[in-house]
Amino acid sequence: MASDLYKKLCKEAQNNKLNLTKKNFKTIRDIFKELSKELEIKAVKAKRKSLSERFLLDYKKSIDRSLKIVREELYKNNKKIILESAKYANEVQLSFFNTINNQFDLGLDKTFNVVFSKVPEDAIKEIIRGEMYKDRKGLSLRIWTDTNNMSKDIDYIISKGIAEKKDVYSLSKDLEMYVNPEAKKTFEYNKVYPGTRKQIDFNAQRLARTSINHAFFLSNIRSCKRNPFVEGMKWELSMSHHERQVIKFGPDECDDYAEQNEYNMGRGVFPLSELPLPHPQCLCSQYAVLSKSLEDIGVDLGKWVRGENNPSLDNWYKKYYLDFMR
Ligand SMILES: [Zn+2]
């Protein structure tokens, strides 16, 4: 590890990511709570109506319209939070170099800003387009699939409600219960509509959590690749790994990653190009390994800025600064 500063920056970024995940949980909840409120109003309005085919058709249409809005909101929100997460990861390298730049008066602030400027946007493209996943499903298709399954559930609830000879009001209340993420489903409800999802926002929450983690991970790697002093990436198990994983289910691949020394770089350390993708819900973190101290890096950069020969920094400058400015 390069310095206490570097460790501190990594910790901060991890904490920012965790807080973002927590805050986002509520945002997604609220999107569905909003939908259930809308259906509650519909239920009250429908109180005196009779369950005609015409009515059901209109009713389903208006629910689908609301679901479309939910889908758009989820997509917009997801894009926003993954960019935020990617920025937190990129900030580690940028802040590190900005500190060195000021401490050693290097005059390289513009260079560093350019080198790291596009990292978050480029990293999240991989998620939005689905390039990083085996199934190649992009963000919008994932969200569409999820809300489309909700629409199918709603069709089923309506047809089942008809078969059970429910009146309009109780059917509407059932639909409201289905979309309300905080409703306790009654025994009666579960008996009438088996196989419908129990928790409306479950998949949306999981997708958001995983996307936040992956955006951070991808941005972290891209950003570390642009730090010429990074030698490798260390896989560090999360503090809760033992309790959440090992005690309950035994060790998983993360234990292997954290233990391995296949590259003779030290325990848990991978070359940048070999770092494996974390599994969904993984809470481990990956830190860049720098053997030079902040002072050594400052001195190296200082000599280079003043014209001393340093092919490695020349290459870095050409690849990430000059090529970008062209
Ligand atoms: Zn893990």
CSV table of C-alpha atoms and ligand atoms in Angstrom, one decimal:
chain,number,residue,atom,x,y,z
A,1,MET,CA,0.0,0.0,0.0
A,2,ALA,CA,1.3,3.4,-1.0
A,3,SER,CA,0.3,5.4,2.0
A,4,ASP,CA,-2.2,6.1,4.7
A,5,LEU,CA,-3.8,8.6,2.3
A,6,TYR,CA,-4.3,6.0,-0.3
A,7,LYS,CA,-6.0,3.6,2.2
A,8,LYS,CA,-8.1,6.5,3.5
A,9,LEU,CA,-9.3,7.3,0.0
A,10,CYS,CA,-10.2,3.6,-0.7
A,11,LYS,CA,-12.2,3.4,2.6
A,12,GLU,CA,-14.0,6.6,1.8
A,13,ALA,CA,-15.0,5.4,-1.7
A,14,GLN,CA,-16.2,2.1,-0.2
A,15,ASN,CA,-18.3,3.9,2.3
A,16,ASN,CA,-19.8,6.2,-0.3
A,17,LYS,CA,-20.8,3.2,-2.3
A,18,LEU,CA,-22.5,1.6,0.7
A,19,ASN,CA,-24.4,4.7,1.5
A,20,LEU,CA,-25.4,5.0,-2.1
A,21,THR,CA,-26.8,1.5,-2.0
A,22,LYS,CA,-28.8,2.2,1.2
A,23,LYS,CA,-30.2,5.5,-0.1
A,24,ASN,CA,-31.1,3.8,-3.4
A,25,PHE,CA,-33.1,1.1,-1.6
A,26,LYS,CA,-35.5,3.7,-0.4
A,27,THR,CA,-35.7,5.4,-3.8
A,28,ILE,CA,-36.8,2.2,-5.4
A,29,ARG,CA,-39.2,1.4,-2.6
A,30,ASP,CA,-40.8,4.8,-3.1
A,31,ILE,CA,-41.3,4.2,-6.9
A,32,PHE,CA,-43.4,1.2,-6.1
A,33,LYS,CA,-45.1,2.8,-3.1
A,34,GLU,CA,-46.2,5.6,-5.5
A,35,LEU,CA,-47.6,3.0,-7.8
A,36,SER,CA,-49.6,1.3,-5.0
A,37,LYS,CA,-51.0,4.6,-3.9
A,38,GLU,CA,-52.2,5.2,-7.4
A,39,LEU,CA,-53.9,1.8,-7.4
A,40,GLU,CA,-55.5,2.5,-4.1
A,41,ILE,CA,-57.1,5.6,-5.5
A,42,LYS,CA,-58.3,3.5,-8.5
A,43,ALA,CA,-59.7,0.9,-6.1
A,44,VAL,CA,-61.7,3.5,-4.2
A,45,LYS,CA,-63.0,5.0,-7.5
A,46,ALA,CA,-64.0,1.6,-8.7
A,47,LYS,CA,-66.0,0.8,-5.6
A,48,ARG,CA,-69.4,1.2,-7.2
A,49,LYS,CA,-68.5,-0.1,-10.6
A,50,SER,CA,-69.4,-3.6,-11.8
A,51,LEU,CA,-66.9,-6.0,-13.2
A,52,SER,CA,-67.6,-5.7,-16.9
A,53,GLU,CA,-65.2,-6.7,-19.6
A,54,ARG,CA,-65.0,-3.1,-20.8
A,55,PHE,CA,-64.1,-1.9,-17.3
A,56,LEU,CA,-61.3,-4.6,-16.9
A,57,LEU,CA,-59.8,-3.7,-20.3
A,58,ASP,CA,-59.5,-0.1,-19.4
A,59,TYR,CA,-58.3,-1.0,-15.9
A,60,LYS,CA,-55.5,-3.2,-17.3
A,61,LYS,CA,-54.5,-0.5,-19.8
A,62,SER,CA,-54.2,2.1,-17.2
A,63,ILE,CA,-52.1,-0.2,-15.0
A,64,ASP,CA,-49.8,-0.9,-17.9
A,65,ARG,CA,-49.4,2.8,-18.5
A,66,SER,CA,-48.4,3.2,-14.9
A,67,LEU,CA,-46.0,0.3,-15.2
A,68,LYS,CA,-44.4,1.9,-18.2
A,69,ILE,CA,-43.7,5.0,-16.0
A,70,VAL,CA,-42.2,2.8,-13.3
A,71,ARG,CA,-40.0,1.2,-15.9
A,72,GLU,CA,-38.8,4.6,-17.1
A,73,GLU,CA,-38.2,5.8,-13.6
A,74,LEU,CA,-36.2,2.6,-12.7
A,75,TYR,CA,-34.0,3.0,-15.8
A,76,LYS,CA,-33.3,6.7,-15.2
A,77,ASN,CA,-32.6,6.1,-11.6
A,78,ASN,CA,-30.3,3.1,-12.3
A,79,LYS,CA,-28.3,5.1,-14.8
A,80,LYS,CA,-27.9,7.9,-12.3
A,81,ILE,CA,-26.7,5.7,-9.4
A,82,ILE,CA,-24.3,3.6,-11.4
A,83,LEU,CA,-22.6,6.7,-12.7
A,84,GLU,CA,-22.4,8.0,-9.1
A,85,SER,CA,-20.9,4.7,-8.0
A,86,ALA,CA,-18.3,4.7,-10.9
A,87,LYS,CA,-17.3,8.2,-9.9
A,88,TYR,CA,-16.6,7.2,-6.3
A,89,ALA,CA,-14.2,4.5,-7.6
A,90,ASN,CA,-12.5,6.9,-10.0
A,91,GLU,CA,-12.1,9.6,-7.3
A,92,VAL,CA,-9.6,7.4,-5.5
A,93,GLN,CA,-6.9,7.7,-8.1
A,94,LEU,CA,-7.8,11.2,-9.1
A,95,SER,CA,-7.7,12.5,-5.5
A,96,PHE,CA,-4.4,10.6,-4.9
A,97,PHE,CA,-2.7,12.3,-7.8
A,98,ASN,CA,-4.2,15.7,-7.1
A,99,THR,CA,-2.8,15.5,-3.6
A,100,ILE,CA,0.7,14.5,-4.9
A,101,ASN,CA,0.4,17.2,-7.5
A,102,ASN,CA,-0.2,19.9,-4.9
A,103,GLN,CA,2.3,18.5,-2.4
A,104,PHE,CA,5.1,18.4,-5.0
A,105,ASP,CA,4.0,21.4,-7.0
A,106,LEU,CA,4.1,19.3,-10.2
A,107,GLY,CA,1.7,21.4,-12.4
A,108,LEU,CA,0.1,18.2,-13.7
A,109,ASP,CA,-3.4,18.9,-12.5
A,110,LYS,CA,-4.8,19.2,-16.1
A,111,THR,CA,-3.0,16.0,-17.1
A,112,PHE,CA,-4.5,14.0,-14.3
A,113,ASN,CA,-8.0,15.4,-14.9
A,114,VAL,CA,-7.8,14.5,-18.5
A,115,VAL,CA,-6.4,11.0,-17.9
A,116,PHE,CA,-9.2,10.1,-15.5
A,117,SER,CA,-12.0,12.2,-17.0
A,118,LYS,CA,-13.9,9.6,-19.1
A,119,VAL,CA,-13.4,6.7,-16.8
A,120,PRO,CA,-16.9,6.6,-15.1
A,121,GLU,CA,-18.8,7.2,-18.3
A,122,ASP,CA,-16.9,4.5,-20.1
A,123,ALA,CA,-17.2,2.0,-17.3
A,124,ILE,CA,-21.0,2.3,-17.1
A,125,LYS,CA,-21.4,1.8,-20.8
A,126,GLU,CA,-20.4,-1.8,-20.3
A,127,ILE,CA,-23.3,-2.3,-17.9
A,128,ILE,CA,-25.8,-0.3,-19.9
A,129,ARG,CA,-25.0,-2.3,-23.0
A,130,GLY,CA,-24.6,-5.6,-21.1
A,131,GLU,CA,-21.1,-6.2,-22.5
A,132,MET,CA,-19.8,-7.5,-19.2
A,133,TYR,CA,-22.5,-10.2,-18.8
A,134,LYS,CA,-22.6,-13.7,-20.3
A,135,ASP,CA,-26.2,-13.2,-21.4
A,136,ARG,CA,-25.3,-9.8,-23.0
A,137,LYS,CA,-28.5,-8.3,-21.5
A,138,GLY,CA,-28.3,-4.6,-21.2
A,139,LEU,CA,-29.8,-2.5,-18.4
A,140,SER,CA,-33.0,-1.5,-20.2
A,141,LEU,CA,-33.8,-5.1,-21.3
A,142,ARG,CA,-33.2,-6.3,-17.7
A,143,ILE,CA,-35.7,-3.7,-16.4
A,144,TRP,CA,-38.1,-4.4,-19.2
A,145,THR,CA,-38.1,-8.1,-18.5
A,146,ASP,CA,-38.8,-7.5,-14.8
A,147,THR,CA,-41.7,-5.1,-15.3
A,148,ASN,CA,-43.0,-7.3,-18.0
A,149,ASN,CA,-43.3,-10.1,-15.5
A,150,MET,CA,-45.2,-7.8,-13.2
A,151,SER,CA,-47.6,-7.2,-16.0
A,152,LYS,CA,-48.1,-10.9,-16.5
A,153,ASP,CA,-48.7,-11.3,-12.7
A,154,ILE,CA,-51.3,-8.6,-12.9
A,155,ASP,CA,-53.0,-10.3,-15.8
A,156,TYR,CA,-53.1,-13.5,-13.8
A,157,ILE,CA,-54.5,-11.7,-10.7
A,158,ILE,CA,-57.2,-10.2,-12.7
A,159,SER,CA,-58.2,-13.4,-14.4
A,160,LYS,CA,-58.0,-15.3,-11.1
A,161,GLY,CA,-60.1,-12.6,-9.4
A,162,ILE,CA,-62.8,-13.0,-12.1
A,163,ALA,CA,-62.8,-16.8,-11.7
A,164,GLU,CA,-63.2,-16.3,-7.9
A,165,LYS,CA,-66.1,-14.0,-8.6
A,166,LYS,CA,-64.5,-11.1,-6.7
A,167,ASP,CA,-66.1,-7.7,-6.9
A,168,VAL,CA,-64.3,-4.8,-8.5
A,169,TYR,CA,-63.3,-3.3,-5.2
A,170,SER,CA,-61.7,-6.4,-3.7
A,171,LEU,CA,-59.9,-7.2,-6.9
A,172,SER,CA,-58.5,-3.7,-7.0
A,173,LYS,CA,-57.4,-4.0,-3.3
A,174,ASP,CA,-55.6,-7.3,-4.3
A,175,LEU,CA,-53.8,-5.5,-7.1
A,176,GLU,CA,-52.8,-2.8,-4.7
A,177,MET,CA,-51.5,-5.4,-2.3
A,178,TYR,CA,-49.5,-6.9,-5.1
A,179,VAL,CA,-47.6,-3.7,-6.0
A,180,ASN,CA,-47.2,-2.4,-2.5
A,181,PRO,CA,-43.7,-3.3,-1.4
A,182,GLU,CA,-44.6,-2.9,2.3
A,183,ALA,CA,-47.9,-4.7,2.3
A,184,LYS,CA,-48.1,-7.9,4.3
A,185,LYS,CA,-49.8,-10.4,2.0
A,186,THR,CA,-52.7,-12.1,3.7
A,187,PHE,CA,-53.2,-15.9,3.9
A,188,GLU,CA,-56.3,-15.5,1.7
A,189,TYR,CA,-54.3,-13.5,-0.9
A,190,ASN,CA,-51.5,-16.1,-1.1
A,191,LYS,CA,-54.1,-18.9,-1.5
A,192,VAL,CA,-55.9,-17.2,-4.3
A,193,TYR,CA,-52.8,-16.0,-6.2
A,194,PRO,CA,-50.1,-18.7,-5.8
A,195,GLY,CA,-47.0,-18.2,-7.9
A,196,THR,CA,-47.2,-14.4,-8.1
A,197,ARG,CA,-44.2,-12.6,-6.7
A,198,LYS,CA,-44.1,-12.0,-3.0
A,199,GLN,CA,-42.1,-8.9,-3.1
A,200,ILE,CA,-42.7,-6.5,-6.0
A,201,ASP,CA,-39.3,-4.7,-5.8
A,202,PHE,CA,-37.1,-7.7,-5.0
A,203,ASN,CA,-35.6,-8.0,-8.5
A,204,ALA,CA,-35.3,-4.2,-9.0
A,205,GLN,CA,-33.5,-3.9,-5.7
A,206,ARG,CA,-31.1,-6.8,-6.5
A,207,LEU,CA,-30.4,-5.4,-10.0
A,208,ALA,CA,-29.7,-2.0,-8.6
A,209,ARG,CA,-27.4,-3.4,-5.9
A,210,THR,CA,-25.5,-5.5,-8.4
A,211,SER,CA,-25.2,-2.7,-10.9
A,212,ILE,CA,-23.8,-0.3,-8.2
A,213,ASN,CA,-21.2,-2.9,-7.3
A,214,HIS,CA,-20.3,-3.7,-10.9
A,215,ALA,CA,-20.1,0.0,-11.9
A,216,PHE,CA,-17.7,0.6,-9.0
A,217,PHE,CA,-15.7,-2.5,-9.9
A,218,LEU,CA,-15.3,-1.7,-13.6
A,219,SER,CA,-14.5,2.0,-12.9
A,220,ASN,CA,-12.0,0.9,-10.3
A,221,ILE,CA,-10.1,-1.3,-12.8
A,222,ARG,CA,-10.2,1.2,-15.6
A,223,SER,CA,-9.0,3.9,-13.2
A,224,CYS,CA,-6.2,1.8,-11.8
A,225,LYS,CA,-5.1,0.9,-15.3
A,226,ARG,CA,-4.5,4.6,-15.8
A,227,ASN,CA,-2.4,4.9,-12.7
A,228,PRO,CA,1.2,4.0,-13.9
A,229,PHE,CA,2.2,3.1,-10.3
A,230,VAL,CA,-0.4,0.4,-9.8
A,231,GLU,CA,1.2,-3.1,-9.8
A,232,GLY,CA,-1.8,-5.3,-9.2
A,233,MET,CA,-5.2,-5.6,-7.4
A,234,LYS,CA,-5.7,-7.2,-4.1
A,235,TRP,CA,-8.9,-9.1,-3.4
A,236,GLU,CA,-10.1,-8.3,0.1
A,237,LEU,CA,-12.9,-10.2,1.8
A,238,SER,CA,-15.7,-8.1,3.3
A,239,MET,CA,-15.8,-7.8,7.1
A,240,SER,CA,-19.0,-9.8,7.1
A,241,HIS,CA,-17.8,-12.5,4.7
A,242,HIS,CA,-17.1,-15.0,7.5
A,243,GLU,CA,-20.4,-14.5,9.2
A,244,ARG,CA,-22.6,-14.2,6.1
A,245,GLN,CA,-20.9,-16.8,3.9
A,246,VAL,CA,-18.4,-19.1,5.5
A,247,ILE,CA,-20.3,-20.0,8.7
A,248,LYS,CA,-23.6,-20.5,6.9
A,249,PHE,CA,-22.6,-22.0,3.6
A,250,GLY,CA,-18.9,-22.7,3.7
A,251,PRO,CA,-16.1,-20.9,1.8
A,252,ASP,CA,-16.9,-19.6,-1.8
A,253,GLU,CA,-14.8,-18.4,-4.7
A,254,CYS,CA,-14.0,-15.2,-2.9
A,255,ASP,CA,-12.0,-17.2,-0.3
A,256,ASP,CA,-10.0,-18.7,-3.2
A,257,TYR,CA,-9.4,-15.3,-4.7
A,258,ALA,CA,-8.3,-13.8,-1.4
A,259,GLU,CA,-6.0,-16.7,-0.7
A,260,GLN,CA,-4.4,-17.4,-4.1
A,261,ASN,CA,-0.8,-16.5,-4.9
A,262,GLU,CA,-0.7,-17.8,-8.5
A,263,TYR,CA,1.0,-14.8,-9.9
A,264,ASN,CA,3.7,-14.5,-7.2
A,265,MET,CA,2.5,-11.0,-6.4
A,266,GLY,CA,1.5,-11.8,-2.8
A,267,ARG,CA,-1.5,-13.3,-1.2
A,268,GLY,CA,-4.8,-12.3,-2.9
A,269,VAL,CA,-3.1,-10.1,-5.5
A,270,PHE,CA,-4.0,-10.3,-9.2
A,271,PRO,CA,-2.5,-8.6,-12.3
A,272,LEU,CA,-5.0,-6.0,-13.5
A,273,SER,CA,-5.9,-8.0,-16.5
A,274,GLU,CA,-6.6,-11.1,-14.5
A,275,LEU,CA,-8.9,-9.8,-11.8
A,276,PRO,CA,-12.1,-11.9,-11.7
A,277,LEU,CA,-15.5,-10.3,-11.8
A,278,PRO,CA,-17.3,-10.5,-8.4
A,279,HIS,CA,-20.4,-12.7,-8.2
A,280,PRO,CA,-23.7,-11.0,-7.7
A,281,GLN,CA,-24.2,-9.8,-4.1
A,282,CYS,CA,-20.5,-10.0,-3.4
A,283,LEU,CA,-19.4,-7.5,-0.8
A,284,CYS,CA,-15.6,-8.0,-1.2
A,285,SER,CA,-13.4,-5.1,-2.2
A,286,GLN,CA,-10.5,-4.8,-4.6
A,287,TYR,CA,-7.6,-2.5,-3.8
A,288,ALA,CA,-4.8,-1.4,-6.0
A,289,VAL,CA,-1.4,-2.5,-4.9
A,290,LEU,CA,1.3,0.2,-5.1
A,291,SER,CA,4.7,-0.6,-3.7
A,292,LYS,CA,6.0,3.0,-4.0
A,293,SER,CA,5.2,5.5,-1.2
A,294,LEU,CA,3.4,8.7,-2.0
A,295,GLU,CA,6.8,10.5,-1.5
A,296,ASP,CA,8.6,8.2,-4.0
A,297,ILE,CA,5.8,8.8,-6.5
A,298,GLY,CA,6.0,12.5,-6.1
A,299,VAL,CA,9.8,12.4,-6.6
A,300,ASP,CA,9.5,10.2,-9.7
A,301,LEU,CA,6.9,12.5,-11.2
A,302,GLY,CA,8.9,15.6,-10.3
A,303,LYS,CA,12.0,14.3,-12.1
A,304,TRP,CA,10.0,13.4,-15.1
A,305,VAL,CA,8.3,16.8,-15.3
A,306,ARG,CA,11.7,18.4,-15.2
A,307,GLY,CA,12.8,16.3,-18.2
A,308,GLU,CA,14.5,13.3,-16.7
A,309,ASN,CA,14.1,10.2,-18.9
A,310,ASN,CA,11.3,7.8,-17.8
A,311,PRO,CA,9.9,5.6,-20.6
A,312,SER,CA,7.2,4.2,-18.5
A,313,LEU,CA,5.8,7.7,-17.7
A,314,ASP,CA,6.3,8.8,-21.3
A,315,ASN,CA,4.2,5.9,-22.5
A,316,TRP,CA,1.5,6.6,-20.0
A,317,TYR,CA,1.4,10.3,-21.0
A,318,LYS,CA,1.2,9.4,-24.7
A,319,LYS,CA,-1.5,6.7,-24.2
A,320,TYR,CA,-3.8,8.5,-21.8
A,321,TYR,CA,-3.2,12.2,-22.4
A,322,LEU,CA,-1.9,12.9,-25.8
A,323,ASP,CA,-4.0,10.4,-27.6
A,324,PHE,CA,-7.1,11.7,-25.8
A,325,MET,CA,-6.3,15.3,-26.7
A,326,ARG,CA,-5.9,14.6,-30.4
B,1,ZN,ZN,-17.1,-11.8,-2.2
